[in-house]
PDB file of C-alpha atoms in Angstrom:
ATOM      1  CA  UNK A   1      53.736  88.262 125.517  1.00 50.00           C
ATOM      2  CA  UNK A   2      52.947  85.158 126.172  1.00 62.00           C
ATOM      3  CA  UNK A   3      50.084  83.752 128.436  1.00 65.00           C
ATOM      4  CA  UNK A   4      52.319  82.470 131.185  1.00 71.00           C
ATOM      5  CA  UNK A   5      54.141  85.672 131.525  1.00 74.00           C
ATOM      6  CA  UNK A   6      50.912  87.145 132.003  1.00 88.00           C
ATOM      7  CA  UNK A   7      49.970  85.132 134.850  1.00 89.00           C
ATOM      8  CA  UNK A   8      51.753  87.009 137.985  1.00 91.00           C
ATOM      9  CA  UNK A   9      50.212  90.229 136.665  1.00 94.00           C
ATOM     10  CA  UNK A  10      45.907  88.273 136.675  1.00 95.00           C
ATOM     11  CA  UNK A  11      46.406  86.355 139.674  1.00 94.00           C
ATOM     12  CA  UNK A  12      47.722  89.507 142.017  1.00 96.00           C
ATOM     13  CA  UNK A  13      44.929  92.176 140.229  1.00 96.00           C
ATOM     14  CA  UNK A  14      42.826  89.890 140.886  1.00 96.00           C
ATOM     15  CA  UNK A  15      43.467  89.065 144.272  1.00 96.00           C
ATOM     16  CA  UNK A  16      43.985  93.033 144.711  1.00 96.00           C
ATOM     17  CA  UNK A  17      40.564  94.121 143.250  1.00 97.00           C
ATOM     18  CA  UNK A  18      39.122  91.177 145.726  1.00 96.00           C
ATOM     19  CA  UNK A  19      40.641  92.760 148.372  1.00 95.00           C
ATOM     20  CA  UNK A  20      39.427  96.324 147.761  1.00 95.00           C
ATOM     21  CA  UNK A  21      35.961  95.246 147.393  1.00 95.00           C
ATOM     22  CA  UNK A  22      36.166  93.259 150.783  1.00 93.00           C
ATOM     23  CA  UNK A  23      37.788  96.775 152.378  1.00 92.00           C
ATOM     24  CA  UNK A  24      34.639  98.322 150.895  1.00 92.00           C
ATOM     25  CA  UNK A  25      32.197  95.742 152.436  1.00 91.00           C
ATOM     26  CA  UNK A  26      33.489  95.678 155.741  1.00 86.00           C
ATOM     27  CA  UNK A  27      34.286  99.846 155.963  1.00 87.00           C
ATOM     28  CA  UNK A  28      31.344  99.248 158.990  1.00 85.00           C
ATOM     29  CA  UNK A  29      34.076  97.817 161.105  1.00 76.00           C
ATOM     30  CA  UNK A  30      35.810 101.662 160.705  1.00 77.00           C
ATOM     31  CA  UNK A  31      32.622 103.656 160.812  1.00 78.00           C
ATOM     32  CA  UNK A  32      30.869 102.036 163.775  1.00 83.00           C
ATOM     33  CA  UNK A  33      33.762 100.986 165.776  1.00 82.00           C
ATOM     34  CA  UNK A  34      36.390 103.171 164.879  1.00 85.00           C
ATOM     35  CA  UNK A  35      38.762 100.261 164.821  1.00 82.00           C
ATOM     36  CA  UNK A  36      41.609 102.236 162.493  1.00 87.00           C
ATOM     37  CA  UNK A  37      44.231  99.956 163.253  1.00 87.00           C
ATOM     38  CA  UNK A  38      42.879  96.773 162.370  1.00 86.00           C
ATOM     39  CA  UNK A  39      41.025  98.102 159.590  1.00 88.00           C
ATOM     40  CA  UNK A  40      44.104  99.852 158.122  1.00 91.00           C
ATOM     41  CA  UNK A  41      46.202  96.865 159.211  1.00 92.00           C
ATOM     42  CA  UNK A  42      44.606  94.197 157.584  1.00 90.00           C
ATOM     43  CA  UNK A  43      45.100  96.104 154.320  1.00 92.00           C
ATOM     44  CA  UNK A  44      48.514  96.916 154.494  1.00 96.00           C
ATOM     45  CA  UNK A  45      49.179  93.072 155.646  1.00 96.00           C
ATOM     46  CA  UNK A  46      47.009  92.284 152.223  1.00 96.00           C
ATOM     47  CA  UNK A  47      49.113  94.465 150.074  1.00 97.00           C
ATOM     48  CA  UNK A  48      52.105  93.229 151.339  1.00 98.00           C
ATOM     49  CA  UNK A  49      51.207  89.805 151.048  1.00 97.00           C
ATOM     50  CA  UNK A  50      50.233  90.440 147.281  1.00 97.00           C
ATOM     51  CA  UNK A  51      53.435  92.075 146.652  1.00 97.00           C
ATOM     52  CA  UNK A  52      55.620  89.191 147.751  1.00 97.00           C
ATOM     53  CA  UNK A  53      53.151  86.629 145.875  1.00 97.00           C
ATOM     54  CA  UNK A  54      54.024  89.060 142.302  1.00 96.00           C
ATOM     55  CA  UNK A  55      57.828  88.845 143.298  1.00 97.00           C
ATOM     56  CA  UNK A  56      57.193  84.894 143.715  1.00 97.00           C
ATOM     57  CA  UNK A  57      55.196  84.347 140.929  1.00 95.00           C
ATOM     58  CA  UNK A  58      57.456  86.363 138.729  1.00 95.00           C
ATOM     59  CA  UNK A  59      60.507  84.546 139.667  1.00 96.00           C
ATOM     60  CA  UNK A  60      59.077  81.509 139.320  1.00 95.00           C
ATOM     61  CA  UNK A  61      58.145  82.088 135.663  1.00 94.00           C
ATOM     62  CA  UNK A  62      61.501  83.458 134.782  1.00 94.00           C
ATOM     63  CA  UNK A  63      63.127  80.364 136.340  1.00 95.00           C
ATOM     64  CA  UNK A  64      60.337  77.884 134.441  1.00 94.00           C
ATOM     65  CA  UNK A  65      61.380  80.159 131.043  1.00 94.00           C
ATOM     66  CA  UNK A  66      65.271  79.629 132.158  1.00 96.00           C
ATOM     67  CA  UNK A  67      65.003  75.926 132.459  1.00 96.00           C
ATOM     68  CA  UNK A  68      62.424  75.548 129.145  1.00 94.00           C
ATOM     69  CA  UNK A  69      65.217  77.360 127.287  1.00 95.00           C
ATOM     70  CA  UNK A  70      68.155  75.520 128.373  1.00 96.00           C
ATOM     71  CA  UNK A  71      66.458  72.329 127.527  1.00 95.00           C
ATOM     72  CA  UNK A  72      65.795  73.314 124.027  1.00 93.00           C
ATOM     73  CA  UNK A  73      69.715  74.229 123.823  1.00 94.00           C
ATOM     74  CA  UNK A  74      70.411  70.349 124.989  1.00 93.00           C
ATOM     75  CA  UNK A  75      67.993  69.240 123.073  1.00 92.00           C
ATOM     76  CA  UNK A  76      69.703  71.474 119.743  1.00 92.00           C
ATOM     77  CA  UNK A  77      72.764  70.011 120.922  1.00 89.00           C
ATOM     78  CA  UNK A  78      72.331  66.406 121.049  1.00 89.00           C
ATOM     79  CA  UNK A  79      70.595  66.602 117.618  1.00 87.00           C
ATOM     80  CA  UNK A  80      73.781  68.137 116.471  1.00 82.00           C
ATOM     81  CA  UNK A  81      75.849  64.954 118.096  1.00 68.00           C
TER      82      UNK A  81
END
């Protein structure tokens, strides 16, 4: 596997494991104030968000390895010619 297919996989874990230890720091905003919804809220809007940036990010790399490939095939070609 190669380091650029690795990429949507480090940016969202890390983004995720950011994201937990935020949830942990501010867990006074549910145990004093007993704000559930914005507590609960703001994480589910986080793990959404992170989702759609690993469907992104993944898409984009198959499309960069797409158009990498196709190149070399022109490139094989024209050699050819």
């Amino acid at each position: 596997m190669k380091s650029s297919a690795r990429k949507p996989y480090v940016i969202t874990g890390a983004l995720f494991i950011y994201s937990i230890v935020m949830a942990v720091i501010n867990r006074d905003t549910l145990t004093q104030y007993h704000d559930y919804t914005r507590y609960f809220g703001t994480l589910a809007l986080q793990l959404v968000v992170l989702v759609l940036l690993f469907i992104f990010l993944r898409r984009r790399e198959a499309l960069r390895r797409r158009r990498e490939e196709e190149e070399a095939r022109l490139a094989e070609k024209n050699k050819k010619d």
